[in-house]
Structures are given as C-alpha cells and as structure tokens.
PDB file of C-alpha atoms in Angstrom:
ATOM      1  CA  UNK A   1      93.913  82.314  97.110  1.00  0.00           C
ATOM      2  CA  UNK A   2      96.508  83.482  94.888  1.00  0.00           C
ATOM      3  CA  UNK A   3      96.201  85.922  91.792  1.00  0.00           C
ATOM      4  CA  UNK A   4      92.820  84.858  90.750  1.00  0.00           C
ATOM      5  CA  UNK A   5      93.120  82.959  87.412  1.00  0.00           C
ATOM      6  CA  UNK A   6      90.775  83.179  84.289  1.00  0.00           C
ATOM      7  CA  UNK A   7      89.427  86.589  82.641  1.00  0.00           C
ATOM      8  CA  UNK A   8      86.332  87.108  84.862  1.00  0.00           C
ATOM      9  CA  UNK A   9      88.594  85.959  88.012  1.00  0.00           C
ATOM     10  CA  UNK A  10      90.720  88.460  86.881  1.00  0.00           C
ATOM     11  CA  UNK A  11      88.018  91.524  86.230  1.00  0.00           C
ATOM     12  CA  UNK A  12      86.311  90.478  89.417  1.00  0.00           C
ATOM     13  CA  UNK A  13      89.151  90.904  91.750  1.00  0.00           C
ATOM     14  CA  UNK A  14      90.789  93.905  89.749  1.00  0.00           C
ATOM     15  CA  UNK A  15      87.735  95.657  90.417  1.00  0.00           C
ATOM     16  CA  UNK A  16      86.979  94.433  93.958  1.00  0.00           C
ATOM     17  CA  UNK A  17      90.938  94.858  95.696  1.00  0.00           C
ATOM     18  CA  UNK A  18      91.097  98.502  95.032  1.00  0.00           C
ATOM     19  CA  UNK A  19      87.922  99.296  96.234  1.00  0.00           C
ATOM     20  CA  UNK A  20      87.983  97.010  99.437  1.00  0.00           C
ATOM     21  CA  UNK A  21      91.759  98.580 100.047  1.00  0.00           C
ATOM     22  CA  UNK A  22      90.623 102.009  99.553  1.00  0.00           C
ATOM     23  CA  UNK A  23      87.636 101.615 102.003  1.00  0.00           C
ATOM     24  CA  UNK A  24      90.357  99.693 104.808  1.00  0.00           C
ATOM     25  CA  UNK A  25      92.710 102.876 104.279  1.00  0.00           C
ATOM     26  CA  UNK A  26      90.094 105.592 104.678  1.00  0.00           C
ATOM     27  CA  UNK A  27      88.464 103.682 108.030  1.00  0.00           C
ATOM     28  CA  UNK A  28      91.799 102.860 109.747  1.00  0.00           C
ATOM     29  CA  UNK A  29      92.549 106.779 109.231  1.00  0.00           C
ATOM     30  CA  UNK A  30      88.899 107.807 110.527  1.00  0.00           C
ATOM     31  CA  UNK A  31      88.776 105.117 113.530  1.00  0.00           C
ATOM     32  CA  UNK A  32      89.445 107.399 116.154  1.00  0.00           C
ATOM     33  CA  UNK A  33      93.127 106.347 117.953  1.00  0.00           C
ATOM     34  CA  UNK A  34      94.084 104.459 114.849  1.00  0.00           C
ATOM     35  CA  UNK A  35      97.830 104.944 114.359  1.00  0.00           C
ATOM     36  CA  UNK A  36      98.250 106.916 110.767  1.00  0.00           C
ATOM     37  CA  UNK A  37      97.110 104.306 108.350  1.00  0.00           C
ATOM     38  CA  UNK A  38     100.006 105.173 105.867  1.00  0.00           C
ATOM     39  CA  UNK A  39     104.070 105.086 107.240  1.00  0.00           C
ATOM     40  CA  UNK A  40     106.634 105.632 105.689  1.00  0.00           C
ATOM     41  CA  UNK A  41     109.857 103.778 105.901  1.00  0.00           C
ATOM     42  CA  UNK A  42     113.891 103.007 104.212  1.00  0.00           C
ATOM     43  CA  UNK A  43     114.537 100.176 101.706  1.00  0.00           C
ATOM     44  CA  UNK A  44     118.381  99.957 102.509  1.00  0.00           C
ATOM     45  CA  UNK A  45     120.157  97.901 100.561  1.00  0.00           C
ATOM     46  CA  UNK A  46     123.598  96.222 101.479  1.00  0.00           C
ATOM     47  CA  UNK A  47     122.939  92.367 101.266  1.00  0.00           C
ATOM     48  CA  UNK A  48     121.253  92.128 104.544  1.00  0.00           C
ATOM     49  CA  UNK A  49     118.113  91.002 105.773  1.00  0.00           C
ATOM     50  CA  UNK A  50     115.761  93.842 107.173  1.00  0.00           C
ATOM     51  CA  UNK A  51     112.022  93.912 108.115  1.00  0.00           C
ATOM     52  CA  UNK A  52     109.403  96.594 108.681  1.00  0.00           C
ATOM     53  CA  UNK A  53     106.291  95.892 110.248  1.00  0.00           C
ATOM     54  CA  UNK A  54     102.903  97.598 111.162  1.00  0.00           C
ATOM     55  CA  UNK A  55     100.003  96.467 113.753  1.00  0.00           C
ATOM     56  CA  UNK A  56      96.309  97.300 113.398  1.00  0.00           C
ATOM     57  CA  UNK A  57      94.346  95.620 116.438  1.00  0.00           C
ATOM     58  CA  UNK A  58      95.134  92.078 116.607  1.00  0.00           C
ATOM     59  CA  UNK A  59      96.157  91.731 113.143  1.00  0.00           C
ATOM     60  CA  UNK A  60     100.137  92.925 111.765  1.00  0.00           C
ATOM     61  CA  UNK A  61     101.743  92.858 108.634  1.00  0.00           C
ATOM     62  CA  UNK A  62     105.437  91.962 108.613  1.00  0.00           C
ATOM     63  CA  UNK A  63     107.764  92.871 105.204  1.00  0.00           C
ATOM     64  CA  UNK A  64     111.305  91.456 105.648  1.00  0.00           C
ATOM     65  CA  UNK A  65     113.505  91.797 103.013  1.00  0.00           C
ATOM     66  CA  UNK A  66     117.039  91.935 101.127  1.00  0.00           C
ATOM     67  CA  UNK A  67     118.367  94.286  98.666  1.00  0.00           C
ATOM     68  CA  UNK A  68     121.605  95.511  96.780  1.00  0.00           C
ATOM     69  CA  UNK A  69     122.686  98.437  94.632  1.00  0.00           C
ATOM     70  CA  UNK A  70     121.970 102.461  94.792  1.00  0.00           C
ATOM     71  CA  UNK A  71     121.209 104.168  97.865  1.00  0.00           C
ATOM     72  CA  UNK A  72     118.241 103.751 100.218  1.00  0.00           C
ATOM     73  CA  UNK A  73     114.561 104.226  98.852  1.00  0.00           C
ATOM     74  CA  UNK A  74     111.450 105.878 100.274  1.00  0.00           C
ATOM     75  CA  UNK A  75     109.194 102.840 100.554  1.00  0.00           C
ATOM     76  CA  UNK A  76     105.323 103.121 102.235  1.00  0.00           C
ATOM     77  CA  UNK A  77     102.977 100.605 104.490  1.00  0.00           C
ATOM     78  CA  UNK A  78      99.194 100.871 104.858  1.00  0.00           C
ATOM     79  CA  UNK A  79      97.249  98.473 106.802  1.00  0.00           C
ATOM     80  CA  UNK A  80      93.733  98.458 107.626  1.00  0.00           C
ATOM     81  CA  UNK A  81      90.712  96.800 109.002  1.00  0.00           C
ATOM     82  CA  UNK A  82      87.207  96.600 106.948  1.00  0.00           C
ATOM     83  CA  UNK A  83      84.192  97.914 108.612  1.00  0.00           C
ATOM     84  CA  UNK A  84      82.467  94.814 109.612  1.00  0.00           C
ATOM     85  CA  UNK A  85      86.169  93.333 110.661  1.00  0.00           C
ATOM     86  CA  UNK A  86      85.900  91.026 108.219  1.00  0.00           C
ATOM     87  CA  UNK A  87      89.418  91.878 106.273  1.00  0.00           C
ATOM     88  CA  UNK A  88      92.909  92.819 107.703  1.00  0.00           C
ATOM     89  CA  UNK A  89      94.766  94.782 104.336  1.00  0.00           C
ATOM     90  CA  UNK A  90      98.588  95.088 104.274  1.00  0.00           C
ATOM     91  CA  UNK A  91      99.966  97.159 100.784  1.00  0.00           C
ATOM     92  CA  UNK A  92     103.654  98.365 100.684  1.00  0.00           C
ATOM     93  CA  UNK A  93     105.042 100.179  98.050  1.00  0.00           C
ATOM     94  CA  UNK A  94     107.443 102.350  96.070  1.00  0.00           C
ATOM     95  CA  UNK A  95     105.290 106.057  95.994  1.00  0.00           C
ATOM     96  CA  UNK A  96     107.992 106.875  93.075  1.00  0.00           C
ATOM     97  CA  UNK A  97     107.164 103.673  91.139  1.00  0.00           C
ATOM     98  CA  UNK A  98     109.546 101.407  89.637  1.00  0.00           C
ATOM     99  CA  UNK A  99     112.420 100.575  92.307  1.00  0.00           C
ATOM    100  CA  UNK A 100     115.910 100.356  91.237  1.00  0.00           C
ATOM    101  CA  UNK A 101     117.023  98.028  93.873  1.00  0.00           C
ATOM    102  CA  UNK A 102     117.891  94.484  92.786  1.00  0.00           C
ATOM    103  CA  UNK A 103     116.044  92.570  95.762  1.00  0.00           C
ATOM    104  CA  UNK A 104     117.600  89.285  96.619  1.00  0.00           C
ATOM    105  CA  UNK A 105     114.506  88.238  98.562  1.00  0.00           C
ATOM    106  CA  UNK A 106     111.431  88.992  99.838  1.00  0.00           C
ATOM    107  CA  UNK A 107     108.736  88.238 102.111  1.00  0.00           C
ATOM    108  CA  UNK A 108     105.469  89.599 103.756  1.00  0.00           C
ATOM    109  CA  UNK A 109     103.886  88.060 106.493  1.00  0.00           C
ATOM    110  CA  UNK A 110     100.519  88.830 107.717  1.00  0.00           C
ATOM    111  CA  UNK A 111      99.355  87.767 111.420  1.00  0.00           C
ATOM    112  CA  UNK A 112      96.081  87.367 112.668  1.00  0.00           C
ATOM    113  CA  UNK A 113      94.457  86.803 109.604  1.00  0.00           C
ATOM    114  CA  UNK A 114      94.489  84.381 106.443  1.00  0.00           C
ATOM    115  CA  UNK A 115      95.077  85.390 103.006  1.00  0.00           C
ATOM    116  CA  UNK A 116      92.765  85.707 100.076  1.00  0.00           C
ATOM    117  CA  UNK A 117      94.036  87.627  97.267  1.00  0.00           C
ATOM    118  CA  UNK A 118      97.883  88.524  97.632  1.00  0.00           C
ATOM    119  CA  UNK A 119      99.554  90.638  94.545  1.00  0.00           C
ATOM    120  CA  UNK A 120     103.421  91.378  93.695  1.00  0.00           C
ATOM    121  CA  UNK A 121     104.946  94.263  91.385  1.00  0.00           C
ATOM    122  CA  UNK A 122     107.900  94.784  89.948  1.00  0.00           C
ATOM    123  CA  UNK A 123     106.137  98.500  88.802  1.00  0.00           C
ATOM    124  CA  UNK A 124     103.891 100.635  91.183  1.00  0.00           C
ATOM    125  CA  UNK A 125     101.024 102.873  89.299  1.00  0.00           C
ATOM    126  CA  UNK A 126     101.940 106.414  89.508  1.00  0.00           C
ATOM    127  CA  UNK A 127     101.474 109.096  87.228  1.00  0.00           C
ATOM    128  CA  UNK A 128     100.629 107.781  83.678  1.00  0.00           C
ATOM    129  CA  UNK A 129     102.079 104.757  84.508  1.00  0.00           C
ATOM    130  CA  UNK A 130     100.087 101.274  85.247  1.00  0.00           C
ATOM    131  CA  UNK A 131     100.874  98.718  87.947  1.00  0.00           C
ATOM    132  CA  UNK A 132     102.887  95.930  86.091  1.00  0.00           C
ATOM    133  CA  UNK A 133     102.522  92.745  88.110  1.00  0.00           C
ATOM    134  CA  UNK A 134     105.576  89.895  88.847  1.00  0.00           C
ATOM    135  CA  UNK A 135     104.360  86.783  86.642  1.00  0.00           C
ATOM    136  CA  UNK A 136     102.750  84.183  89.406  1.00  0.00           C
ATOM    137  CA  UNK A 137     105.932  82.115  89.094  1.00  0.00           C
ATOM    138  CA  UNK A 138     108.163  84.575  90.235  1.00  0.00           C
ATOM    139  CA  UNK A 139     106.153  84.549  93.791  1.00  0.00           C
ATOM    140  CA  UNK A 140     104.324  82.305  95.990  1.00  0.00           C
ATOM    141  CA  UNK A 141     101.376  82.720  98.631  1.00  0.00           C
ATOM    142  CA  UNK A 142     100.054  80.580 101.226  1.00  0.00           C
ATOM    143  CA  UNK A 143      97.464  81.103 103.665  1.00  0.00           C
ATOM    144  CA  UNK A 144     100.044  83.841 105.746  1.00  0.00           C
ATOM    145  CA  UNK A 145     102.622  84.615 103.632  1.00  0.00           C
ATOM    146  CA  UNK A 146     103.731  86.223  99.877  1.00  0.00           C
ATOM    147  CA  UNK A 147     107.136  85.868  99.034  1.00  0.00           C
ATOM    148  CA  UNK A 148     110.069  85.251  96.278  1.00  0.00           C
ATOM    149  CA  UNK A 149     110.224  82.031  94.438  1.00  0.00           C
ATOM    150  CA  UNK A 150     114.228  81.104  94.665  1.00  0.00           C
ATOM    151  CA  UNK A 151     115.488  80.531  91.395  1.00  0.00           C
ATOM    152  CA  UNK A 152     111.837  82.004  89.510  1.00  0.00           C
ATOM    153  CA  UNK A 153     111.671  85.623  91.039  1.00  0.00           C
ATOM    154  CA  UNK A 154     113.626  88.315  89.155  1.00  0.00           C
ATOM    155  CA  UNK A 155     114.855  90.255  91.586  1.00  0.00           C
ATOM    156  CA  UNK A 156     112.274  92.874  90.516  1.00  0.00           C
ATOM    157  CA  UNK A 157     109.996  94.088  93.167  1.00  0.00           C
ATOM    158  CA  UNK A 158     107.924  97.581  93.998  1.00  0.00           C
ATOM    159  CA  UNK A 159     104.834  96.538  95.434  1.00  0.00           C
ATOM    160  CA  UNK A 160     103.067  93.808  97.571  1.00  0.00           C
ATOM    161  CA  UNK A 161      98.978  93.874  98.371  1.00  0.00           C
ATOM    162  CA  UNK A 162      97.548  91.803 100.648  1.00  0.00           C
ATOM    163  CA  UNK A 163      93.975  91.148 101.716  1.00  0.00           C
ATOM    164  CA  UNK A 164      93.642  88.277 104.371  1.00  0.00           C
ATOM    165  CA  UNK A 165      90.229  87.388 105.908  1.00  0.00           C
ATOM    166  CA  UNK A 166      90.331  87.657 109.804  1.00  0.00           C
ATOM    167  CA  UNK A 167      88.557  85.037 111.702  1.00  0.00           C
ATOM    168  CA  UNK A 168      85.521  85.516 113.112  1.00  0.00           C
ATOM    169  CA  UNK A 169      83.220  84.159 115.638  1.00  0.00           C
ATOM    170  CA  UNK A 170      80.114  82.872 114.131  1.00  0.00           C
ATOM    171  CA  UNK A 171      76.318  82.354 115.974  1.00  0.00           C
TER     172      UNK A 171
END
C-alpha cells in the first residue's frame, strides 16, 4: 500500500506511522546487541549513483541514489524491528530539513519484508517546520521498493519512510 488515500485513510495512518516508527526506533536501540538504531551518513552529489544501506536481523533497507549541485549533506538512517516482529521500519532523512541537492533519482529498497505504507518528502519536519510530502505522482511503491517516477518526480527529495510487514510463520 501506497500513501493511503481518502481523509480517514489519511488521519488513520498519519496517526499510526509515527507512533509504530517511534516504538521500532526506541526497541532496536534497547534490544541488547542491536547496532545504533540511528547512522549517519554523506549525500554526495556529482551525477553518480551511490547507495547506503543498513541491516536489522534478516531484514535491510537499501537507499541508492543520484544527486547534483552544492557540497555533500549530512543525511540519517533508522531501521527497526516491532516488538512482536511483525514490522521491519526503514526512515532516512535530512536532520537539517529541506535538502538543497537536485536529486536525479532515487530509490529505497527494503529486503526481507513487504511494504505497507511507504512516504516521500521533498521537506523534513524540524523546528517549526512541517513535513511537506512529494505529490504521489512524483513517486512510486511496490511491494519492495519506493522510488522516483522518471519524467513526474521533481528532483525534490529529503525524506523516505518505510514500514514493510515481515513474514511470519503462522499455526
């Protein structure tokens, strides 16, 4: 699933993805041996293709990506695992906000796990600021990936969030 379309879709998930995020973040960094459960990492841009990823268990999350103008940017990746191991999260972002880079293309890959809700940016909340999303044609998700729409995305981007339901074995 997509964006979630419709007002209540809309409330529903807006009040459910922070939440469910917030609880992945604050386990992964509890679960004793769990790698830091936010790294940071350089947006470099140039014109070529780079990736950054991050493994939780049996579940990763994958960002690859292309960029041009200004200098490198401080860019962060949290990924976490719900209590019951129901959900895998993935959410990479700009801590300062709006990016200034004029990305070419863009892609995030989770493994492991299929996705259910899947948002993109082109503004990150911070401050008094409020998270402005990409409009859905810009992007598009399938059941592993969120990425650009050539010829519909923008070339605006500062955050991606991902929840992806992992697959479990049933009685």
């Amino acid at each position: 699933m997509a964006a979630p379309t419709g007002r209540s879709g809309r409330r529903a998930w807006a009040a459910l993805v922070p939440a469910a995020l917030l609880c992945l973040a604050a386990r992964a960094a509890a679960e004793p041996g769990a790698e830091p459960d936010t790294v940071g990492f350089d947006v470099r841009p140039g014109g070529e293709v780079h990736s950054f990823s991050r493994s939780l268990g049996d579940y990763s999350c994958t960002f690859t990506y292309s960029s041009q103008g200004g200098t490198n940017e401080q860019w962060q990746m949290n990924v976490g695992i719900s209590e019951d191991n129901g959900l895998f999260s993935c959410s990479i972002w700009r801590p300062q906000g709006k990016s200034y880079l004029f990305f070419t293309q863009f892609k995030a890959e989770v493994k492991g796990a299929k996705i259910e809700y899947a948002m993109a940016y082109s503004q990150a909340a911070v401050g008094a600021q409020n998270d402005i999303p990409l409009k859905q044609e810009e992007f598009e998700v399938t059941e592993t990936t969120v990425s650009h729409r050539e010829g519909k995305f923008r070339f605006e981007l500062s955050k991606l969030m991902i929840v992806a339901k992992t697959p479990r074995d049933e009685l």
